[in-house]
N, CA, C and O atoms as CSV, one atom per row, in Angstrom:
chain,resi,resn,atom,element,x,y,z
A,1,MET,N,N,15.168,-5.149,24.483
A,1,MET,CA,C,14.273,-4.695,25.513
A,1,MET,C,C,13.962,-3.211,25.338
A,1,MET,O,O,12.833,-2.785,25.582
A,2,LYS,N,N,14.947,-2.423,24.920
A,2,LYS,CA,C,14.708,-0.998,24.735
A,2,LYS,C,C,13.686,-0.766,23.631
A,2,LYS,O,O,12.879,0.160,23.704
A,3,MET,N,N,13.730,-1.625,22.598
A,3,MET,CA,C,12.767,-1.466,21.517
A,3,MET,C,C,11.364,-1.742,22.025
A,3,MET,O,O,10.420,-1.039,21.664
A,4,LYS,N,N,11.223,-2.744,22.847
A,4,LYS,CA,C,9.915,-3.091,23.403
A,4,LYS,C,C,9.366,-1.949,24.249
A,4,LYS,O,O,8.156,-1.720,24.273
A,5,LYS,N,N,10.249,-1.230,24.945
A,5,LYS,CA,C,9.823,-0.115,25.794
A,5,LYS,C,C,9.796,1.219,25.043
A,5,LYS,O,O,9.593,2.273,25.646
A,6,GLU,N,N,10.003,1.165,23.710
A,6,GLU,CA,C,9.985,2.351,22.838
A,6,GLU,C,C,11.051,3.366,23.233
A,6,GLU,O,O,10.811,4.572,23.179
A,7,LYS,N,N,12.230,2.883,23.631
A,7,LYS,CA,C,13.327,3.769,24.004
A,7,LYS,C,C,14.579,3.518,23.166
A,7,LYS,O,O,15.659,3.986,23.526
A,8,ALA,N,N,14.458,2.797,22.069
A,8,ALA,CA,C,15.612,2.451,21.239
A,8,ALA,C,C,15.973,3.604,20.304
A,8,ALA,O,O,15.144,4.460,19.997
A,9,ASP,N,N,17.214,3.605,19.866
A,9,ASP,CA,C,17.732,4.582,18.916
A,9,ASP,C,C,18.301,3.811,17.730
A,9,ASP,O,O,18.925,2.767,17.919
A,10,LYS,N,N,18.097,4.303,16.519
A,10,LYS,CA,C,18.570,3.592,15.325
A,10,LYS,C,C,20.088,3.396,15.337
A,10,LYS,O,O,20.589,2.433,14.757
A,11,ARG,N,N,20.816,4.289,15.985
A,11,ARG,CA,C,22.280,4.150,16.044
A,11,ARG,C,C,22.694,2.894,16.793
A,11,ARG,O,O,23.779,2.361,16.559
A,12,GLU,N,N,21.842,2.419,17.688
A,12,GLU,CA,C,22.164,1.235,18.478
A,12,GLU,C,C,22.204,-0.033,17.629
A,12,GLU,O,O,22.856,-1.006,18.008
A,13,ILE,N,N,21.522,-0.037,16.497
A,13,ILE,CA,C,21.570,-1.196,15.604
A,13,ILE,C,C,22.986,-1.380,15.078
A,13,ILE,O,O,23.520,-2.489,15.096
A,14,ASP,N,N,23.595,-0.293,14.610
A,14,ASP,CA,C,24.972,-0.365,14.112
A,14,ASP,C,C,25.951,-0.675,15.239
A,14,ASP,O,O,26.934,-1.387,15.034
A,15,MET,N,N,25.683,-0.139,16.432
A,15,MET,CA,C,26.554,-0.426,17.568
A,15,MET,C,C,26.497,-1.911,17.918
A,15,MET,O,O,27.524,-2.524,18.210
A,16,LEU,N,N,25.297,-2.485,17.889
A,16,LEU,CA,C,25.133,-3.900,18.180
A,16,LEU,C,C,25.861,-4.760,17.152
A,16,LEU,O,O,26.507,-5.747,17.504
A,17,GLU,N,N,25.753,-4.382,15.885
A,17,GLU,CA,C,26.457,-5.138,14.856
A,17,GLU,C,C,27.970,-5.037,15.043
A,17,GLU,O,O,28.684,-6.022,14.853
A,18,GLU,N,N,28.457,-3.873,15.407
A,18,GLU,CA,C,29.890,-3.701,15.641
A,18,GLU,C,C,30.362,-4.573,16.809
A,18,GLU,O,O,31.451,-5.144,16.747
A,19,ILE,N,N,29.582,-4.678,17.837
A,19,ILE,CA,C,29.940,-5.542,18.973
A,19,ILE,C,C,30.053,-6.988,18.517
A,19,ILE,O,O,30.975,-7.693,18.927
A,20,THR,N,N,29.125,-7.444,17.670
A,20,THR,CA,C,29.191,-8.833,17.193
A,20,THR,C,C,30.443,-9.055,16.348
A,20,THR,O,O,31.029,-10.137,16.384
A,21,ARG,N,N,30.854,-8.050,15.593
A,21,ARG,CA,C,32.071,-8.174,14.776
A,21,ARG,C,C,33.313,-8.253,15.661
A,21,ARG,O,O,34.286,-8.924,15.316
A,22,GLN,N,N,33.276,-7.569,16.796
A,22,GLN,CA,C,34.406,-7.630,17.725
A,22,GLN,C,C,34.474,-8.985,18.422
A,22,GLN,O,O,35.559,-9.438,18.786
A,23,ILE,N,N,33.346,-9.627,18.610
A,23,ILE,CA,C,33.324,-10.951,19.247
A,23,ILE,C,C,33.754,-12.022,18.256
A,23,ILE,O,O,34.577,-12.882,18.573
A,24,GLU,N,N,33.188,-11.963,17.042
A,24,GLU,CA,C,33.428,-12.992,16.021
A,24,GLU,C,C,34.913,-13.071,15.660
A,24,GLU,O,O,35.518,-12.084,15.243
A,25,GLY,N,N,35.475,-14.242,15.827
A,25,GLY,CA,C,36.865,-14.471,15.445
A,25,GLY,C,C,37.895,-13.959,16.436
A,25,GLY,O,O,39.096,-14.053,16.181
A,26,HIS,N,N,37.452,-13.424,17.554
A,26,HIS,CA,C,38.391,-12.852,18.517
A,26,HIS,C,C,38.347,-13.530,19.879
A,26,HIS,O,O,38.843,-12.980,20.862
A,27,THR,N,N,37.761,-14.708,19.944
A,27,THR,CA,C,37.739,-15.413,21.218
A,27,THR,C,C,38.247,-16.835,21.008
A,27,THR,O,O,38.207,-17.355,19.893
A,28,ILE,N,N,38.711,-17.444,22.052
A,28,ILE,CA,C,39.186,-18.831,21.926
A,28,ILE,C,C,38.014,-19.808,21.997
A,28,ILE,O,O,38.173,-21.001,21.737
A,29,CYS,N,N,36.850,-19.298,22.346
A,29,CYS,CA,C,35.672,-20.149,22.486
A,29,CYS,C,C,34.799,-20.043,21.226
A,29,CYS,O,O,34.448,-18.947,20.791
A,30,ALA,N,N,34.465,-21.178,20.666
A,30,ALA,CA,C,33.629,-21.184,19.464
A,30,ALA,C,C,32.232,-20.651,19.750
A,30,ALA,O,O,31.531,-20.224,18.832
A,31,LEU,N,N,31.831,-20.671,20.994
A,31,LEU,CA,C,30.507,-20.155,21.320
A,31,LEU,C,C,30.408,-18.647,21.118
A,31,LEU,O,O,29.309,-18.120,20.947
A,32,GLY,N,N,31.534,-17.951,21.135
A,32,GLY,CA,C,31.528,-16.514,20.854
A,32,GLY,C,C,31.045,-16.255,19.443
A,32,GLY,O,O,30.174,-15.412,19.227
A,33,ASP,N,N,31.606,-16.976,18.474
A,33,ASP,CA,C,31.157,-16.850,17.080
A,33,ASP,C,C,29.699,-17.260,16.958
A,33,ASP,O,O,28.913,-16.590,16.288
A,34,ALA,N,N,29.341,-18.348,17.598
A,34,ALA,CA,C,27.973,-18.857,17.505
A,34,ALA,C,C,26.974,-17.872,18.104
A,34,ALA,O,O,25.826,-17.825,17.662
A,35,ALA,N,N,27.373,-17.097,19.082
A,35,ALA,CA,C,26.479,-16.103,19.663
A,35,ALA,C,C,26.343,-14.875,18.769
A,35,ALA,O,O,25.299,-14.223,18.766
A,36,ALA,N,N,27.375,-14.560,18.022
A,36,ALA,CA,C,27.364,-13.360,17.180
A,36,ALA,C,C,26.566,-13.561,15.893
A,36,ALA,O,O,25.906,-12.628,15.436
A,37,TRP,N,N,26.608,-14.722,15.316
A,37,TRP,CA,C,26.001,-14.948,14.006
A,37,TRP,C,C,24.495,-14.717,13.935
A,37,TRP,O,O,24.042,-14.096,12.974
A,38,PRO,N,N,23.697,-15.177,14.892
A,38,PRO,CA,C,22.256,-14.904,14.780
A,38,PRO,C,C,21.933,-13.409,14.801
A,38,PRO,O,O,21.036,-12.956,14.090
A,39,VAL,N,N,22.657,-12.655,15.609
A,39,VAL,CA,C,22.430,-11.213,15.676
A,39,VAL,C,C,22.818,-10.567,14.348
A,39,VAL,O,O,22.108,-9.693,13.850
A,40,GLN,N,N,23.943,-10.994,13.776
A,40,GLN,CA,C,24.358,-10.460,12.478
A,40,GLN,C,C,23.321,-10.771,11.402
A,40,GLN,O,O,22.995,-9.916,10.578
A,41,GLY,N,N,22.805,-11.999,11.415
A,41,GLY,CA,C,21.794,-12.385,10.443
A,41,GLY,C,C,20.512,-11.585,10.602
A,41,GLY,O,O,19.906,-11.173,9.612
A,42,LEU,N,N,20.098,-11.363,11.843
A,42,LEU,CA,C,18.910,-10.569,12.111
A,42,LEU,C,C,19.064,-9.162,11.553
A,42,LEU,O,O,18.164,-8.646,10.890
A,43,ILE,N,N,20.196,-8.551,11.822
A,43,ILE,CA,C,20.437,-7.185,11.341
A,43,ILE,C,C,20.542,-7.168,9.826
A,43,ILE,O,O,19.992,-6.277,9.179
A,44,ARG,N,N,21.238,-8.135,9.254
A,44,ARG,CA,C,21.401,-8.191,7.799
A,44,ARG,C,C,20.042,-8.306,7.092
A,44,ARG,O,O,19.815,-7.645,6.078
A,45,ARG,N,N,19.161,-9.125,7.613
A,45,ARG,CA,C,17.875,-9.388,6.949
A,45,ARG,C,C,16.761,-8.414,7.320
A,45,ARG,O,O,15.880,-8.136,6.505
A,46,PHE,N,N,16.798,-7.890,8.558
A,46,PHE,CA,C,15.655,-7.123,9.047
A,46,PHE,C,C,16.006,-5.731,9.574
A,46,PHE,O,O,15.243,-5.158,10.351
A,47,LYS,N,N,17.143,-5.185,9.164
A,47,LYS,CA,C,17.535,-3.867,9.653
A,47,LYS,C,C,16.482,-2.820,9.315
A,47,LYS,O,O,16.163,-1.968,10.144
A,48,ASN,N,N,15.943,-2.881,8.108
A,48,ASN,CA,C,14.926,-1.893,7.718
A,48,ASN,C,C,13.670,-2.017,8.582
A,48,ASN,O,O,13.056,-1.007,8.925
A,49,VAL,N,N,13.285,-3.230,8.932
A,49,VAL,CA,C,12.114,-3.440,9.791
A,49,VAL,C,C,12.399,-2.900,11.194
A,49,VAL,O,O,11.535,-2.279,11.814
A,50,MET,N,N,13.598,-3.137,11.682
A,50,MET,CA,C,13.971,-2.629,13.003
A,50,MET,C,C,13.931,-1.103,13.024
A,50,MET,O,O,13.440,-0.500,13.978
A,51,GLU,N,N,14.451,-0.487,11.966
A,51,GLU,CA,C,14.447,0.977,11.887
A,51,GLU,C,C,13.023,1.524,11.804
A,51,GLU,O,O,12.702,2.528,12.440
A,52,GLU,N,N,12.167,0.858,11.015
A,52,GLU,CA,C,10.775,1.298,10.914
A,52,GLU,C,C,10.080,1.220,12.265
A,52,GLU,O,O,9.318,2.114,12.632
A,53,ARG,N,N,10.344,0.151,12.999
A,53,ARG,CA,C,9.703,-0.010,14.307
A,53,ARG,C,C,10.204,1.022,15.295
A,53,ARG,O,O,9.442,1.487,16.142
A,54,ILE,N,N,11.472,1.389,15.202
A,54,ILE,CA,C,12.010,2.432,16.081
A,54,ILE,C,C,11.392,3.783,15.724
A,54,ILE,O,O,11.050,4.568,16.608
A,55,ASN,N,N,11.250,4.052,14.419
A,55,ASN,CA,C,10.680,5.329,13.981
A,55,ASN,C,C,9.218,5.485,14.387
A,55,ASN,O,O,8.797,6.570,14.788
A,56,ASP,N,N,8.444,4.406,14.284
A,56,ASP,CA,C,7.014,4.463,14.607
A,56,ASP,C,C,6.589,3.185,15.332
A,56,ASP,O,O,6.051,2.272,14.706
A,57,PRO,N,N,6.822,3.112,16.631
A,57,PRO,CA,C,6.517,1.894,17.381
A,57,PRO,C,C,5.037,1.525,17.365
A,57,PRO,O,O,4.697,0.348,17.480
A,58,THR,N,N,4.166,2.495,17.228
A,58,THR,CA,C,2.730,2.204,17.254
A,58,THR,C,C,2.254,1.520,15.980
A,58,THR,O,O,1.161,0.954,15.960
A,59,ALA,N,N,3.049,1.559,14.920
A,59,ALA,CA,C,2.648,0.951,13.653
A,59,ALA,C,C,2.897,-0.554,13.619
A,59,ALA,O,O,2.466,-1.223,12.680
A,60,PHE,N,N,3.578,-1.095,14.616
A,60,PHE,CA,C,3.891,-2.525,14.638
A,60,PHE,C,C,2.619,-3.314,14.883
A,60,PHE,O,O,1.918,-3.077,15.867
A,61,ASP,N,N,2.317,-4.253,13.995
A,61,ASP,CA,C,1.116,-5.071,14.086
A,61,ASP,C,C,1.471,-6.424,14.696
A,61,ASP,O,O,2.000,-7.298,14.010
A,62,HIS,N,N,1.184,-6.594,15.970
A,62,HIS,CA,C,1.517,-7.837,16.670
A,62,HIS,C,C,0.805,-9.037,16.063
A,62,HIS,O,O,1.392,-10.112,15.942
A,63,GLN,N,N,-0.440,-8.865,15.685
A,63,GLN,CA,C,-1.213,-9.982,15.141
A,63,GLN,C,C,-0.603,-10.491,13.834
A,63,GLN,O,O,-0.572,-11.699,13.600
A,64,ALA,N,N,-0.122,-9.594,12.990
A,64,ALA,CA,C,0.462,-9.998,11.716
A,64,ALA,C,C,1.867,-10.566,11.877
A,64,ALA,O,O,2.310,-11.362,11.049
A,65,ALA,N,N,2.571,-10.167,12.931
A,65,ALA,CA,C,3.967,-10.551,13.091
A,65,ALA,C,C,4.164,-11.924,13.699
A,65,ALA,O,O,5.190,-12.556,13.451
A,66,PHE,N,N,3.221,-12.403,14.482
A,66,PHE,CA,C,3.437,-13.646,15.198
A,66,PHE,C,C,2.676,-14.796,14.553
A,66,PHE,O,O,1.524,-14.654,14.145
A,67,GLN,N,N,3.336,-15.911,14.474
A,67,GLN,CA,C,2.810,-17.096,13.808
A,67,GLN,C,C,1.677,-17.715,14.606
A,67,GLN,O,O,1.673,-17.702,15.837
A,68,LYS,N,N,0.732,-18.247,13.882
A,68,LYS,CA,C,-0.369,-18.976,14.504
A,68,LYS,C,C,-0.246,-20.452,14.140
A,68,LYS,O,O,0.532,-20.820,13.260
A,69,ALA,N,N,-1.000,-21.272,14.807
A,69,ALA,CA,C,-1.015,-22.699,14.517
A,69,ALA,C,C,-1.618,-22.925,13.134
A,69,ALA,O,O,-2.224,-22.021,12.559
A,70,TRP,N,N,-1.452,-24.122,12.610
A,70,TRP,CA,C,-2.005,-24.447,11.290
A,70,TRP,C,C,-3.508,-24.213,11.246
A,70,TRP,O,O,-4.058,-23.894,10.192
A,71,SER,N,N,-4.156,-24.367,12.356
A,71,SER,CA,C,-5.609,-24.180,12.409
A,71,SER,C,C,-5.995,-22.715,12.293
A,71,SER,O,O,-7.159,-22.400,12.049
A,72,GLY,N,N,-5.039,-21.822,12.463
A,72,GLY,CA,C,-5.327,-20.394,12.453
A,72,GLY,C,C,-5.599,-19.846,13.839
A,72,GLY,O,O,-5.721,-18.634,14.020
A,73,LYS,N,N,-5.694,-20.727,14.814
A,73,LYS,CA,C,-5.933,-20.307,16.189
A,73,LYS,C,C,-4.592,-19.971,16.861
A,73,LYS,O,O,-3.561,-20.531,16.491
A,74,PRO,N,N,-4.602,-19.076,17.830
A,74,PRO,CA,C,-3.358,-18.806,18.569
A,74,PRO,C,C,-2.863,-20.071,19.266
A,74,PRO,O,O,-3.656,-20.939,19.633
A,75,PHE,N,N,-1.541,-20.166,19.446
A,75,PHE,CA,C,-0.972,-21.309,20.144
A,75,PHE,C,C,-1.434,-21.318,21.598
A,75,PHE,O,O,-1.556,-20.268,22.229
A,76,ASN,N,N,-1.681,-22.482,22.104
A,76,ASN,CA,C,-1.989,-22.644,23.513
A,76,ASN,C,C,-1.023,-23.681,24.059
A,76,ASN,O,O,-1.281,-24.883,23.989
A,77,ASN,N,N,0.070,-23.217,24.592
A,77,ASN,CA,C,1.126,-24.099,25.064
A,77,ASN,C,C,0.645,-24.987,26.208
A,77,ASN,O,O,1.167,-26.085,26.399
A,78,HIS,N,N,-0.330,-24.529,26.958
A,78,HIS,CA,C,-0.825,-25.326,28.084
A,78,HIS,C,C,-1.382,-26.665,27.595
A,78,HIS,O,O,-1.125,-27.706,28.198
A,79,GLU,N,N,-2.143,-26.632,26.502
A,79,GLU,CA,C,-2.693,-27.884,25.962
A,79,GLU,C,C,-1.576,-28.830,25.533
A,79,GLU,O,O,-1.650,-30.033,25.785
A,80,TRP,N,N,-0.549,-28.298,24.890
A,80,TRP,CA,C,0.545,-29.133,24.402
A,80,TRP,C,C,1.298,-29.763,25.565
A,80,TRP,O,O,1.604,-30.955,25.535
A,81,THR,N,N,1.597,-28.973,26.587
A,81,THR,CA,C,2.349,-29.511,27.716
A,81,THR,C,C,1.528,-30.528,28.500
A,81,THR,O,O,2.092,-31.455,29.081
A,82,GLN,N,N,0.214,-30.370,28.526
A,82,GLN,CA,C,-0.633,-31.369,29.176
A,82,GLN,C,C,-0.534,-32.716,28.460
A,82,GLN,O,O,-0.520,-33.770,29.095
A,83,GLN,N,N,-0.466,-32.663,27.135
A,83,GLN,CA,C,-0.433,-33.898,26.347
A,83,GLN,C,C,0.963,-34.503,26.264
A,83,GLN,O,O,1.120,-35.719,26.364
A,84,TYR,N,N,1.989,-33.650,26.078
A,84,TYR,CA,C,3.331,-34.168,25.815
A,84,TYR,C,C,4.333,-33.916,26.933
A,84,TYR,O,O,5.448,-34.432,26.871
A,85,GLY,N,N,3.985,-33.162,27.926
A,85,GLY,CA,C,4.915,-32.849,28.999
A,85,GLY,C,C,5.632,-31.541,28.742
A,85,GLY,O,O,5.523,-30.968,27.658
A,86,ALA,N,N,6.355,-31.073,29.725
A,86,ALA,CA,C,7.020,-29.771,29.640
A,86,ALA,C,C,8.397,-29.854,29.002
A,86,ALA,O,O,9.095,-28.843,28.913
A,87,GLY,N,N,8.804,-31.050,28.554
A,87,GLY,CA,C,10.114,-31.171,27.922
A,87,GLY,C,C,11.249,-31.295,28.910
A,87,GLY,O,O,12.417,-31.229,28.526
A,88,LEU,N,N,10.927,-31.472,30.165
A,88,LEU,CA,C,11.966,-31.578,31.186
A,88,LEU,C,C,12.481,-33.004,31.339
A,88,LEU,O,O,13.536,-33.235,31.929
A,89,SER,N,N,11.727,-33.951,30.804
A,89,SER,CA,C,12.168,-35.337,30.854
A,89,SER,C,C,11.738,-36.038,29.565
A,89,SER,O,O,10.784,-35.625,28.906
A,90,VAL,N,N,12.444,-37.081,29.229
A,90,VAL,CA,C,12.146,-37.818,28.002
A,90,VAL,C,C,11.263,-39.010,28.369
A,90,VAL,O,O,11.543,-39.745,29.316
A,91,LYS,N,N,10.194,-39.181,27.599
A,91,LYS,CA,C,9.295,-40.318,27.834
A,91,LYS,C,C,9.348,-41.256,26.639
A,91,LYS,O,O,9.194,-40.822,25.498
A,92,PHE,N,N,9.564,-42.528,26.895
A,92,PHE,CA,C,9.574,-43.536,25.846
A,92,PHE,C,C,8.397,-44.474,26.061
A,92,PHE,O,O,8.120,-44.896,27.184
A,93,ASP,N,N,7.721,-44.787,24.989
A,93,ASP,CA,C,6.592,-45.730,25.087
A,93,ASP,C,C,7.052,-47.148,24.966
A,93,ASP,O,O,6.237,-48.069,25.026
C-alpha cells in the first residue's frame, strides 16, 4: 500500500523479506510457511522492479503492466459474472 501511495522506502523490501524468513520454519502452522513463500518469490524475482518503482513512481506504466484479455480489450468482469455467476455458488447443468 505504501508503494501505491508513493511513500515506500527501498529498505522496506529487505525488512519484508527478513520478516518472511522469521515466519518460515518457525511456526507450528504450515500456513505460516505458505504465507511467506509468495512474498519471498516476489522479492527474489522482482526486487529490481520494486526498487525502480520506488525510485521513480511516475515511470510505472499501468497499461503495459496489466494483462488484457486475448482479444486485446480490457477485462470486463461484469460481463463474465452475468454469464457465469459471481462464483459464490456452484451450478451444474
